[in-house]
JSON list of C-alpha atoms in Angstrom, two decimals:
[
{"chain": "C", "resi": 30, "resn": "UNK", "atom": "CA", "xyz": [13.22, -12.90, -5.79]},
{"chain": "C", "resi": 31, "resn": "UNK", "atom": "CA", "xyz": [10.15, -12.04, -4.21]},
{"chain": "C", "resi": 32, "resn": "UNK", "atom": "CA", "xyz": [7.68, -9.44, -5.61]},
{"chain": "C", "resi": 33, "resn": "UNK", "atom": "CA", "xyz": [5.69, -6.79, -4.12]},
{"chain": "C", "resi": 34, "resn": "UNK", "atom": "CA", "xyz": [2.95, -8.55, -1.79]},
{"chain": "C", "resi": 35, "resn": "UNK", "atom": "CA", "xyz": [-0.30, -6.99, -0.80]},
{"chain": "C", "resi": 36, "resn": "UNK", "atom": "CA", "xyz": [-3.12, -7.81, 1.51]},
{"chain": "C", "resi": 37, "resn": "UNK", "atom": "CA", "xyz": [-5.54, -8.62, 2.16]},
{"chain": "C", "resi": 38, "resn": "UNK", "atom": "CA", "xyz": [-6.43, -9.44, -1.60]},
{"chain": "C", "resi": 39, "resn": "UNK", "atom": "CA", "xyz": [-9.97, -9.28, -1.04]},
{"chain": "C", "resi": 40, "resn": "UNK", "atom": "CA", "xyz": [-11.95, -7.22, 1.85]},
{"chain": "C", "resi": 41, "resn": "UNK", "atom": "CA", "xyz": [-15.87, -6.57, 1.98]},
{"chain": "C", "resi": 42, "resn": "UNK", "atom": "CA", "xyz": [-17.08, -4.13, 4.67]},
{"chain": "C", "resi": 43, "resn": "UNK", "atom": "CA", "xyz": [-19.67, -2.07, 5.97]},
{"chain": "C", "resi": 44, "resn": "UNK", "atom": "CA", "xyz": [-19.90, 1.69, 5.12]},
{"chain": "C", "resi": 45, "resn": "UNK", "atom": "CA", "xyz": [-18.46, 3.81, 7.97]},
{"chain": "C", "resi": 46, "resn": "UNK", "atom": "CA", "xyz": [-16.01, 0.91, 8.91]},
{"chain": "C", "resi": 47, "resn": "UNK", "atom": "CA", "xyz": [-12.71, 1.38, 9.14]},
{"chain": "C", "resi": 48, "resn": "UNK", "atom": "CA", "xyz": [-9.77, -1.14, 6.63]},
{"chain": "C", "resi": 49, "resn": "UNK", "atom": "CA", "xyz": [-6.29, -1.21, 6.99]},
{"chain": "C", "resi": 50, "resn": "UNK", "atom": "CA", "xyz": [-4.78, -2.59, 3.97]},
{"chain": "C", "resi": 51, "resn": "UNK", "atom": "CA", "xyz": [-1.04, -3.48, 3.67]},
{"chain": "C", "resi": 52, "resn": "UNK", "atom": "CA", "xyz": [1.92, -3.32, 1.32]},
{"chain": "C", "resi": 53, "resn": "UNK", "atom": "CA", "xyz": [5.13, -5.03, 1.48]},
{"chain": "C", "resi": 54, "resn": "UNK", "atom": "CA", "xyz": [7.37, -3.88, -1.27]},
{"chain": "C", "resi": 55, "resn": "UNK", "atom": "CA", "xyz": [10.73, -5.36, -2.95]},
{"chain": "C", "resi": 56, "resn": "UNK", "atom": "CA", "xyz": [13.58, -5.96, -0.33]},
{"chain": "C", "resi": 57, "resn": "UNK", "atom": "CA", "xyz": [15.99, -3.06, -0.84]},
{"chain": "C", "resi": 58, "resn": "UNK", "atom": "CA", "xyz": [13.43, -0.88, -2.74]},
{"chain": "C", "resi": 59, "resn": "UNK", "atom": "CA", "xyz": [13.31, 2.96, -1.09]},
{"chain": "C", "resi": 60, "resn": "UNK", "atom": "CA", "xyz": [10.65, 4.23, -2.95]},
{"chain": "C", "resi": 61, "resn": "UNK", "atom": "CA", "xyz": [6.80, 2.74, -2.32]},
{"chain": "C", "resi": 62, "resn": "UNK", "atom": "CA", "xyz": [3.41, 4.28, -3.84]},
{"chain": "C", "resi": 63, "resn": "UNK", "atom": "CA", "xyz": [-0.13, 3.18, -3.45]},
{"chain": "C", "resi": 64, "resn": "UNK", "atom": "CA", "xyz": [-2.78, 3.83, -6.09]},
{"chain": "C", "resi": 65, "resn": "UNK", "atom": "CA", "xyz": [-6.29, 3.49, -6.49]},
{"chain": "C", "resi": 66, "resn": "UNK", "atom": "CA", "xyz": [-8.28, 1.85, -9.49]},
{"chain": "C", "resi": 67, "resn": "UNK", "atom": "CA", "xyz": [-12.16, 2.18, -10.02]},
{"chain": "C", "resi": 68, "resn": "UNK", "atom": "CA", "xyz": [-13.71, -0.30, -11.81]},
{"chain": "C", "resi": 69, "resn": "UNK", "atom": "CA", "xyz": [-13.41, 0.46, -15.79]},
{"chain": "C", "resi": 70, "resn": "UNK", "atom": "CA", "xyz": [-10.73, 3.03, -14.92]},
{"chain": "C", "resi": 71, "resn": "UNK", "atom": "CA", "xyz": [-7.01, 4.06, -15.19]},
{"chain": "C", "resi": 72, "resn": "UNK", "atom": "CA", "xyz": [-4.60, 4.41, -11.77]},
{"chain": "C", "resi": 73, "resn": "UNK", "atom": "CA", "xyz": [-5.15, 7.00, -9.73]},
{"chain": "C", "resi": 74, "resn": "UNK", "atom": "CA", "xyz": [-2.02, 8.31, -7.71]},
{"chain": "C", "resi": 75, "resn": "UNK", "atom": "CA", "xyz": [-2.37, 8.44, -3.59]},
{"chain": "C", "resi": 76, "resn": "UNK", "atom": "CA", "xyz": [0.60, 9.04, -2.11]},
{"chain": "C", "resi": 77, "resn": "UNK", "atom": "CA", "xyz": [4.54, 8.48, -2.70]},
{"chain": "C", "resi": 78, "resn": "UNK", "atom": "CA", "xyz": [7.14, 7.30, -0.02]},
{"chain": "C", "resi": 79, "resn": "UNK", "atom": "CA", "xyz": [10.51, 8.12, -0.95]},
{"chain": "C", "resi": 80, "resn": "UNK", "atom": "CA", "xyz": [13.53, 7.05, 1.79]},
{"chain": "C", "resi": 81, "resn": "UNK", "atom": "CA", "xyz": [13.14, 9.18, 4.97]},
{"chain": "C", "resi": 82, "resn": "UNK", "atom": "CA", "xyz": [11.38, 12.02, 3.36]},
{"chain": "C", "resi": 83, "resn": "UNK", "atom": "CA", "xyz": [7.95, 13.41, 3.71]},
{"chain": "C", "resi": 84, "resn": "UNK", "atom": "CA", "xyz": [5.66, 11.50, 1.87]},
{"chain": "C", "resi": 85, "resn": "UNK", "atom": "CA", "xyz": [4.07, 12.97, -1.21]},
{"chain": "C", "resi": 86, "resn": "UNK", "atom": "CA", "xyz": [0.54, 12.94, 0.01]},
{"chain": "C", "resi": 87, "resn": "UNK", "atom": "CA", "xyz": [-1.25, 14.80, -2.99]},
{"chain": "C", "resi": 88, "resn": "UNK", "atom": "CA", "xyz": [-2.99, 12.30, -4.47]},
{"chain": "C", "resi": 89, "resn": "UNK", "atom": "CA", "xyz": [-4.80, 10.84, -1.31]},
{"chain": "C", "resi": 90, "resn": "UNK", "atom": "CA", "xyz": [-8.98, 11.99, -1.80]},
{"chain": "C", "resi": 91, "resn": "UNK", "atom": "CA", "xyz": [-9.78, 12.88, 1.43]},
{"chain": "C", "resi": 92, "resn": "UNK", "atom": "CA", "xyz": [-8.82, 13.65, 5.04]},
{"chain": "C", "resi": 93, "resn": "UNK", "atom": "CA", "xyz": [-10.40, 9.86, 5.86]},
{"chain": "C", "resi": 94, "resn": "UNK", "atom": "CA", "xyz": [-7.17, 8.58, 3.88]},
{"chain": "C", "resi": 95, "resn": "UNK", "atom": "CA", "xyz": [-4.07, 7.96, 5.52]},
{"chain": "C", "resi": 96, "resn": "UNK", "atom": "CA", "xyz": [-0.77, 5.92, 4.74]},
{"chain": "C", "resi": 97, "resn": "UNK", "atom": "CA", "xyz": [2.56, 5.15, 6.49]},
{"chain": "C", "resi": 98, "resn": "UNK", "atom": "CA", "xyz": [5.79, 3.00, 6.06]},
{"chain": "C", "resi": 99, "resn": "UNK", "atom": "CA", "xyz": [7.73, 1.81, 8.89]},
{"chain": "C", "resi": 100, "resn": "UNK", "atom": "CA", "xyz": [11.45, 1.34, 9.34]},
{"chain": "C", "resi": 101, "resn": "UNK", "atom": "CA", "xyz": [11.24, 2.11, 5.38]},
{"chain": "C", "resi": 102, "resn": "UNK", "atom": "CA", "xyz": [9.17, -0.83, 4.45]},
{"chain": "C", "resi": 103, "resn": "UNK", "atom": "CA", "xyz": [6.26, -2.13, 5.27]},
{"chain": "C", "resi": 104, "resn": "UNK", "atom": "CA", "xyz": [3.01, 0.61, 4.10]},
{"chain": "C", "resi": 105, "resn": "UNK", "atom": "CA", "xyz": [-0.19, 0.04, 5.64]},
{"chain": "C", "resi": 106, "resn": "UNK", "atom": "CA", "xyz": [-2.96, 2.58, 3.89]},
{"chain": "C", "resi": 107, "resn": "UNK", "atom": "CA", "xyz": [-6.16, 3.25, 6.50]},
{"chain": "C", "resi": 108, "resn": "UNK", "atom": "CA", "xyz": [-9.15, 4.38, 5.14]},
{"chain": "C", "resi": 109, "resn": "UNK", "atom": "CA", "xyz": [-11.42, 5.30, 7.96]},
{"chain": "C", "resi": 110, "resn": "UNK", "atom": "CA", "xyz": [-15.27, 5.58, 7.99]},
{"chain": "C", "resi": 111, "resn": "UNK", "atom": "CA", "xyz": [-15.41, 3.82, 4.46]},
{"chain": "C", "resi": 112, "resn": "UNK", "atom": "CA", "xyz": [-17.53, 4.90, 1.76]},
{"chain": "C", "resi": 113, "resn": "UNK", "atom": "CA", "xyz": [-19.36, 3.24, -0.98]},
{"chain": "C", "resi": 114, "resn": "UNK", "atom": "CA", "xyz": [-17.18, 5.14, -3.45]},
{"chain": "C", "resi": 115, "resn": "UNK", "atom": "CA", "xyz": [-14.08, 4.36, -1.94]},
{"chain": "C", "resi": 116, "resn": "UNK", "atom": "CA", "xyz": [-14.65, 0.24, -3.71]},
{"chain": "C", "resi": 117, "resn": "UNK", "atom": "CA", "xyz": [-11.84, -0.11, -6.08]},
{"chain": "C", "resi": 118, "resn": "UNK", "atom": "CA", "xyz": [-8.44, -1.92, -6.64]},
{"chain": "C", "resi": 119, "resn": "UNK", "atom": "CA", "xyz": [-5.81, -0.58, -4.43]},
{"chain": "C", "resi": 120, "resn": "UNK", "atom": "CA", "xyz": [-2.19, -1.16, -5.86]},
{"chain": "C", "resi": 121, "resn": "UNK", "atom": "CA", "xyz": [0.99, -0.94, -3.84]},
{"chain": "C", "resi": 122, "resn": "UNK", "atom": "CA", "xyz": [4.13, -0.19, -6.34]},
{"chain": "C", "resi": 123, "resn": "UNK", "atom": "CA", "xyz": [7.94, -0.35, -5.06]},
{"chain": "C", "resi": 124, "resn": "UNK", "atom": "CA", "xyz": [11.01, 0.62, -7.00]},
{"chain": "C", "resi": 125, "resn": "UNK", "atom": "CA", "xyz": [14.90, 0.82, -5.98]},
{"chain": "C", "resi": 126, "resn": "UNK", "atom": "CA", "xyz": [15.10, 4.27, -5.93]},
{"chain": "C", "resi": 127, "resn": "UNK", "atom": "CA", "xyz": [12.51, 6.70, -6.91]},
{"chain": "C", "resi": 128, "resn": "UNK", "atom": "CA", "xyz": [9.87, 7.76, -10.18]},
{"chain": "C", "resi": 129, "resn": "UNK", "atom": "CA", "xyz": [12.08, 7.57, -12.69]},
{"chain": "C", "resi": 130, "resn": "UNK", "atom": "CA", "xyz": [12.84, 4.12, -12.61]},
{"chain": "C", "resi": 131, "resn": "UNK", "atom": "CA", "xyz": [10.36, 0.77, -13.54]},
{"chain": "C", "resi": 132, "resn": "UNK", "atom": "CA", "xyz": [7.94, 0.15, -11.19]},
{"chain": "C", "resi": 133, "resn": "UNK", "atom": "CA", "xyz": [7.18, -2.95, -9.40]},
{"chain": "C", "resi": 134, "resn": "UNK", "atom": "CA", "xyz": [3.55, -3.70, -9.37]},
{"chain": "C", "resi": 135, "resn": "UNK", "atom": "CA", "xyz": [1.88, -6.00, -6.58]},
{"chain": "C", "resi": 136, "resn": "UNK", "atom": "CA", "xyz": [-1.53, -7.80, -7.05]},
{"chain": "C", "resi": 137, "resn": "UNK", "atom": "CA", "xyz": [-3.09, -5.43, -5.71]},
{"chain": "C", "resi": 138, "resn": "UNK", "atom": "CA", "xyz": [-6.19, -5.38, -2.35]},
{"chain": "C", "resi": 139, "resn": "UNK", "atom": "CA", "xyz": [-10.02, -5.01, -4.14]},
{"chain": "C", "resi": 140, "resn": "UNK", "atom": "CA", "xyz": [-12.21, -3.55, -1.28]},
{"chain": "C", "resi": 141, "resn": "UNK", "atom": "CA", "xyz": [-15.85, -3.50, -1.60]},
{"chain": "C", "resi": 142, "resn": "UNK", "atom": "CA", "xyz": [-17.81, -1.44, 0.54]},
{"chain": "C", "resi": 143, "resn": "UNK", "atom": "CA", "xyz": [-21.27, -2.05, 1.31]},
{"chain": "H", "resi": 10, "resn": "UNK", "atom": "CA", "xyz": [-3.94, 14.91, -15.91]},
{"chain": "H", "resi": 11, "resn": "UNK", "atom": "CA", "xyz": [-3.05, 12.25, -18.43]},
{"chain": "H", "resi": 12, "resn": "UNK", "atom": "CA", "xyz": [-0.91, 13.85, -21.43]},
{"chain": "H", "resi": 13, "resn": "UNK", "atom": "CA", "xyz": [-1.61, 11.10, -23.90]},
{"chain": "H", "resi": 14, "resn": "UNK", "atom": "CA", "xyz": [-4.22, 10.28, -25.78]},
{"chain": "H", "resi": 15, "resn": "UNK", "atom": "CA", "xyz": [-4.69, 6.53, -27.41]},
{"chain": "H", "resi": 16, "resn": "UNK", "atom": "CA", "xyz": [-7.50, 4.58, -29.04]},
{"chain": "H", "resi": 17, "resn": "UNK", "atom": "CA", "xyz": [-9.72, 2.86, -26.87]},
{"chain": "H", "resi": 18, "resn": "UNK", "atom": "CA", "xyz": [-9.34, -0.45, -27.99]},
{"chain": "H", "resi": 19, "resn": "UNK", "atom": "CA", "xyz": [-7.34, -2.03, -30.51]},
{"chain": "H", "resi": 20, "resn": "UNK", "atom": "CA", "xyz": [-7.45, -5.99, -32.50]},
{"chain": "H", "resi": 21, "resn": "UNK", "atom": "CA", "xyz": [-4.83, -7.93, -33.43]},
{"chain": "H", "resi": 22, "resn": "UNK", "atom": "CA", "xyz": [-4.08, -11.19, -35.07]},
{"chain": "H", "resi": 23, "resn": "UNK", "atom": "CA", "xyz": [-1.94, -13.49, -32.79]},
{"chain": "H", "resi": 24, "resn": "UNK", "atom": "CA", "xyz": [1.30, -13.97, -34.91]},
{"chain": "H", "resi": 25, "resn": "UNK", "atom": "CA", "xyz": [1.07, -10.89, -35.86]},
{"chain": "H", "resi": 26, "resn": "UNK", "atom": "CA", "xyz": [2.97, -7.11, -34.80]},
{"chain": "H", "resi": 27, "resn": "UNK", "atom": "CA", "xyz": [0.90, -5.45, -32.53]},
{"chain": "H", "resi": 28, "resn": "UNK", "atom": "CA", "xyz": [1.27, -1.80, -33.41]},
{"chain": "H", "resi": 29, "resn": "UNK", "atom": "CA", "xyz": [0.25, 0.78, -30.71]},
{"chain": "H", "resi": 30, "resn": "UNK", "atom": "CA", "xyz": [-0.06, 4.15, -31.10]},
{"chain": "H", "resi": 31, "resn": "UNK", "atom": "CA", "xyz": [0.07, 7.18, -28.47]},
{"chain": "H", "resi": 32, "resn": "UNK", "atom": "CA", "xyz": [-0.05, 10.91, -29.58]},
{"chain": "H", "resi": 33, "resn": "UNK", "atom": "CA", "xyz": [2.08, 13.18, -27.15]},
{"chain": "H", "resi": 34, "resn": "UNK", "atom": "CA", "xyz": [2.07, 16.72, -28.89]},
{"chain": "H", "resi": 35, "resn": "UNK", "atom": "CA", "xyz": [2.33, 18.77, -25.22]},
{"chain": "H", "resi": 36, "resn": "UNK", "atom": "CA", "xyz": [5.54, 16.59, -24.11]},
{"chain": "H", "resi": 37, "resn": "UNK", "atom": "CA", "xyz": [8.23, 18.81, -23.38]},
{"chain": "H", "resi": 38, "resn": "UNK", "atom": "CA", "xyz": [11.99, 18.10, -23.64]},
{"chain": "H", "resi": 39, "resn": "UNK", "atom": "CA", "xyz": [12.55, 16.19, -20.48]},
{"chain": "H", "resi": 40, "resn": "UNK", "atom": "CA", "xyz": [9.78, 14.30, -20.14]},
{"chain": "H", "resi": 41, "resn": "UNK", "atom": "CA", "xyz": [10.01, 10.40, -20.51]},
{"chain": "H", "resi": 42, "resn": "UNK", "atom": "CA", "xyz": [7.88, 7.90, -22.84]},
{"chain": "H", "resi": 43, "resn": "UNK", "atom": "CA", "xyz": [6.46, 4.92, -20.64]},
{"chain": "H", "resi": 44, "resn": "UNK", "atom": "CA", "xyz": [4.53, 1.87, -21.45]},
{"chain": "H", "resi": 45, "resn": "UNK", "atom": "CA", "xyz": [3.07, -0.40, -18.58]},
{"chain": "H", "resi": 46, "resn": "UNK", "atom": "CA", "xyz": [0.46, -3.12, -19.30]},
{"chain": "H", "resi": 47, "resn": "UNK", "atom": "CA", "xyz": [-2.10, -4.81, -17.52]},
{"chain": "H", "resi": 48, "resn": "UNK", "atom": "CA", "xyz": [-3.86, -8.00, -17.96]},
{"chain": "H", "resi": 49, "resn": "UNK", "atom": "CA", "xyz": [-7.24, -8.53, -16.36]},
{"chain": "H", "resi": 50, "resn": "UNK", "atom": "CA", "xyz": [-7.23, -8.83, -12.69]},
{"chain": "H", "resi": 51, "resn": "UNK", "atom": "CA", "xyz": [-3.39, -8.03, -12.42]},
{"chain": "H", "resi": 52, "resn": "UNK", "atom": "CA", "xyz": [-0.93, -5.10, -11.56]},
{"chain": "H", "resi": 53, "resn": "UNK", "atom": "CA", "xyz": [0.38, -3.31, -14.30]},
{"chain": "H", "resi": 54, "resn": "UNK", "atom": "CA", "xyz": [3.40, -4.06, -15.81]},
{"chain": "H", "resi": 55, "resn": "UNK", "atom": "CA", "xyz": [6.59, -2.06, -16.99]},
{"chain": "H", "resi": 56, "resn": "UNK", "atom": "CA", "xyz": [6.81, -2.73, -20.52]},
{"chain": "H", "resi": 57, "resn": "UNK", "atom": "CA", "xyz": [9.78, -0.21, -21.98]},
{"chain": "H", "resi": 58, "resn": "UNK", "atom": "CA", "xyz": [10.35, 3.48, -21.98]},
{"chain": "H", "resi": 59, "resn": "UNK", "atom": "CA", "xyz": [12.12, 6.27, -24.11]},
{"chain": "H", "resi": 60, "resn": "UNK", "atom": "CA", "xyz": [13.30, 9.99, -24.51]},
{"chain": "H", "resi": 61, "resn": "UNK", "atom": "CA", "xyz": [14.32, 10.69, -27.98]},
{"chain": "H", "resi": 62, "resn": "UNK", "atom": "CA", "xyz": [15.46, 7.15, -29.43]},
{"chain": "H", "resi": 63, "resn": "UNK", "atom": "CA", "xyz": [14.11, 4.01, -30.68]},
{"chain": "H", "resi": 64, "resn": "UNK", "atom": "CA", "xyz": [14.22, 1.47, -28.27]},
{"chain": "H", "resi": 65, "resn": "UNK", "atom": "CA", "xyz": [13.95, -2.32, -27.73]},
{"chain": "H", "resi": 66, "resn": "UNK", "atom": "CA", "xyz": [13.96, -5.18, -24.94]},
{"chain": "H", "resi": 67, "resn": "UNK", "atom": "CA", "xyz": [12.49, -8.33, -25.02]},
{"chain": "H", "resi": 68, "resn": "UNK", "atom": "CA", "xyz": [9.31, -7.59, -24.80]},
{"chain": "H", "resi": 69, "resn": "UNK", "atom": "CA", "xyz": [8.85, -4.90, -27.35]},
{"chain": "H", "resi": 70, "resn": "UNK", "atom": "CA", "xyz": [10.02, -2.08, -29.42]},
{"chain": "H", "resi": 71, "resn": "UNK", "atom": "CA", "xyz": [9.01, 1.77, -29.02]},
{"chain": "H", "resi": 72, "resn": "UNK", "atom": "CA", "xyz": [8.99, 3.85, -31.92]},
{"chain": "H", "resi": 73, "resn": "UNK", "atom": "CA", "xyz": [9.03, 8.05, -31.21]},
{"chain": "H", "resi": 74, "resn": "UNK", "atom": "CA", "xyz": [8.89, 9.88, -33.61]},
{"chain": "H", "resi": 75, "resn": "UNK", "atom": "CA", "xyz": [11.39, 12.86, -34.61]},
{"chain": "H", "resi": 76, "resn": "UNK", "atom": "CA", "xyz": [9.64, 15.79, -33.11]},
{"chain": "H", "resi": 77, "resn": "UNK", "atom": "CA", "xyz": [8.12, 13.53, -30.15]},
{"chain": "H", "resi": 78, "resn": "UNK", "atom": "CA", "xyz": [4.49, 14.16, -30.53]},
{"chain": "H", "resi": 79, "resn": "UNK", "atom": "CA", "xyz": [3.74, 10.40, -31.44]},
{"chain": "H", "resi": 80, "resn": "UNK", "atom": "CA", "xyz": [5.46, 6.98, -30.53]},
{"chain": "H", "resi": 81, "resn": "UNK", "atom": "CA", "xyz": [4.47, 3.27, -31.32]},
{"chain": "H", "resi": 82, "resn": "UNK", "atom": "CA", "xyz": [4.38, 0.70, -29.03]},
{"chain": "H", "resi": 83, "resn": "UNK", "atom": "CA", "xyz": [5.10, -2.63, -30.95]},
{"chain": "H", "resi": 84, "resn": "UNK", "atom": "CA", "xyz": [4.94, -6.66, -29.96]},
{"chain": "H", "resi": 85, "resn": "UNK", "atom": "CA", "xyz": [6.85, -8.21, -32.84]},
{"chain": "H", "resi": 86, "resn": "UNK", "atom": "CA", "xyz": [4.87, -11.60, -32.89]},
{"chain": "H", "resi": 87, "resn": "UNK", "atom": "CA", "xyz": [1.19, -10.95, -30.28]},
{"chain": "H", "resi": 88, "resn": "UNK", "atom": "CA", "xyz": [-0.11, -13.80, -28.32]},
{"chain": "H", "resi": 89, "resn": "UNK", "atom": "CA", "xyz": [-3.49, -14.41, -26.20]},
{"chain": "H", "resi": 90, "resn": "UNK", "atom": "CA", "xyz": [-1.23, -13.48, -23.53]},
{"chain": "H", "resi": 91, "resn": "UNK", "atom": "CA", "xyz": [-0.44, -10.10, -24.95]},
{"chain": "H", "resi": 92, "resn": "UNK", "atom": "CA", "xyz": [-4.56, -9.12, -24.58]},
{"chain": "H", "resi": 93, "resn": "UNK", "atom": "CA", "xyz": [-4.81, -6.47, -21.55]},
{"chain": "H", "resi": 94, "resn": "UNK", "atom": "CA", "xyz": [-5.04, -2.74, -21.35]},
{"chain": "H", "resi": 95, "resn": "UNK", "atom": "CA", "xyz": [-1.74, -1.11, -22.52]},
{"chain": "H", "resi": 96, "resn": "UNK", "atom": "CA", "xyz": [-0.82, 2.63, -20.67]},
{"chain": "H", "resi": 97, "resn": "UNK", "atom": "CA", "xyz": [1.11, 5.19, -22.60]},
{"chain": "H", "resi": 98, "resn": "UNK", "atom": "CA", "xyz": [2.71, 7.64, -20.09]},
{"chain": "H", "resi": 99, "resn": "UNK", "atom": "CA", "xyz": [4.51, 10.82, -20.44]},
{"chain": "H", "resi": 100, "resn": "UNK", "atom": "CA", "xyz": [6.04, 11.94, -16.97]},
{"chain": "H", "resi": 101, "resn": "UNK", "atom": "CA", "xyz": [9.42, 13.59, -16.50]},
{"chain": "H", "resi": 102, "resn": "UNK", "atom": "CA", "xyz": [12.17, 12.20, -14.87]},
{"chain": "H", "resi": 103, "resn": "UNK", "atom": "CA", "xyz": [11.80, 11.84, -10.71]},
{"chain": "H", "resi": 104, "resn": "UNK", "atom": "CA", "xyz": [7.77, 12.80, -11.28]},
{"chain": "H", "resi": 105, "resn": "UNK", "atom": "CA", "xyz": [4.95, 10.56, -10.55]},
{"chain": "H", "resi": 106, "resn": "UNK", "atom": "CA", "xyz": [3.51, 8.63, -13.42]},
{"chain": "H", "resi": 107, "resn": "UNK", "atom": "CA", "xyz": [-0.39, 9.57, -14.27]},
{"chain": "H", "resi": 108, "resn": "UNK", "atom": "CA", "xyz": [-1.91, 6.73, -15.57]},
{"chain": "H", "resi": 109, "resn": "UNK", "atom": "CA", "xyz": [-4.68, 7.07, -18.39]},
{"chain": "H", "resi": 110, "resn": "UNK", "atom": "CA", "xyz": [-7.61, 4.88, -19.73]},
{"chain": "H", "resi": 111, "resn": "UNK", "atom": "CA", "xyz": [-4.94, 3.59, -21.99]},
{"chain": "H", "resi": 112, "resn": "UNK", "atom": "CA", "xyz": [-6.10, 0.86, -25.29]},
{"chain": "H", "resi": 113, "resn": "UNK", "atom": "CA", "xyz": [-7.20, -2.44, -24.59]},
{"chain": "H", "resi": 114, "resn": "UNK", "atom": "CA", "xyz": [-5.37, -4.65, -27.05]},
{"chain": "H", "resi": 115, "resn": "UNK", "atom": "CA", "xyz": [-7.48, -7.42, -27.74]},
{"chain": "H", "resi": 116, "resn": "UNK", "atom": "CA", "xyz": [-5.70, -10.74, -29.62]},
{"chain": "H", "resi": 117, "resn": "UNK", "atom": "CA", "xyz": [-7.37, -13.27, -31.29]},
{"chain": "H", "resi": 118, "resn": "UNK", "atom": "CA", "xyz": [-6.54, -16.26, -32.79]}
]
């Protein structure tokens, strides 16, 4: 079946604009993340949608950094007033149920900020 | 904070077992052993994961040791396909995985 899709897979913008970036995970998965990966470096957790829950929102960097999921899909993660150090890889991940299960990497969105 | 540490970088022979290591000494008894992957320009990909025993799948076989302070990652028979960076993970069960610079495996023919 189908993977997890992201996109845009590219996006180039200004500093101080704002990107929208979206995530649609495996059919039937409950449980979405988004990460971040610098150039050279490891992932670095955002945030963690689990079902109906709160989100798990301790990995997000800053206030400008936002994510939701509707109807327990589809994530969209905003990043408002870019920054120059906000250019990296962003990954969306799914799985069927939550962390302790394999998790189902997309292709991930590189942003470059200028 | 990543729990692991792992060599930077790593050759290997194609044809050849690609042997992996990953020191561990702070895991505690619940926490899982996880290996993802990730070749250039791609999202990472589950590779296998243990607690206390030996396991194998089709892609590989991890190795922990008795006390749990080490395990080996091992690809029986590398390819060029097998060269990306390889993640060793320790995260307990229902926690988020923290991903570290992990050892670029390198194969060469």
């Amino acid at each position: 079946g189908a993977g997890v899709s992201q996109s845009p897979s590219n996006k180039v913008t200004e500093k101080g604009k704002d990107v929208e970036l979206r995530c649609d995970p495996i059919s039937g998965h409950t449980a979405l993340y988004w990460y971040r990966q610098s150039l050279g470096q490891g992932l670095e957790f955002l945030i963690y949608f689990q079902g109906n829950s709160a989100p798990d929102k301790s990995g997000l960097p800053s206030d400008r950094f936002s994510a939701e999921r509707t109807g327990g899909s589809v994530s969209t993660l905003t990043i408002q007033r870019t920054q120059q150090e906000d250019s990296a890889v962003y990954l969306c991940a799914s799985t069927l149920l939550g962390f302790q299960e394999t998790q189902y990497f997309g292709p991930g969105t590189r942003l470059l900020v200028l | 904070d990543a729990k692991t540490t792992q060599p930077t970088s790593m050759d290997c022979a194609e044809g050849r077992a690609a042997n992996l290591p990953c020191n561990h000494s702070t895991i505690s008894g619940n926490e899982y052993v996880y290996w993802y992957r990730q070749i250039h320009s791609q999202g990472p990909q589950y590779i296998i994961h243990g607690l206390k025993n030996n396991e194998t799948n089709e892609m590989a076989s991890l190795i922990i040791t008795e006390d749990r302070k080490s395990s080996t990652l091992i690809l029986p028979h590398a390819t060029l396909r097998d060269t990306a960076v390889y993640y060793c993970i320790v995260s307990g069960y229902g926690n988020k995985l923290v991903f570290g610079a992990g050892t670029i495996l390198r194969v060469k023919s």
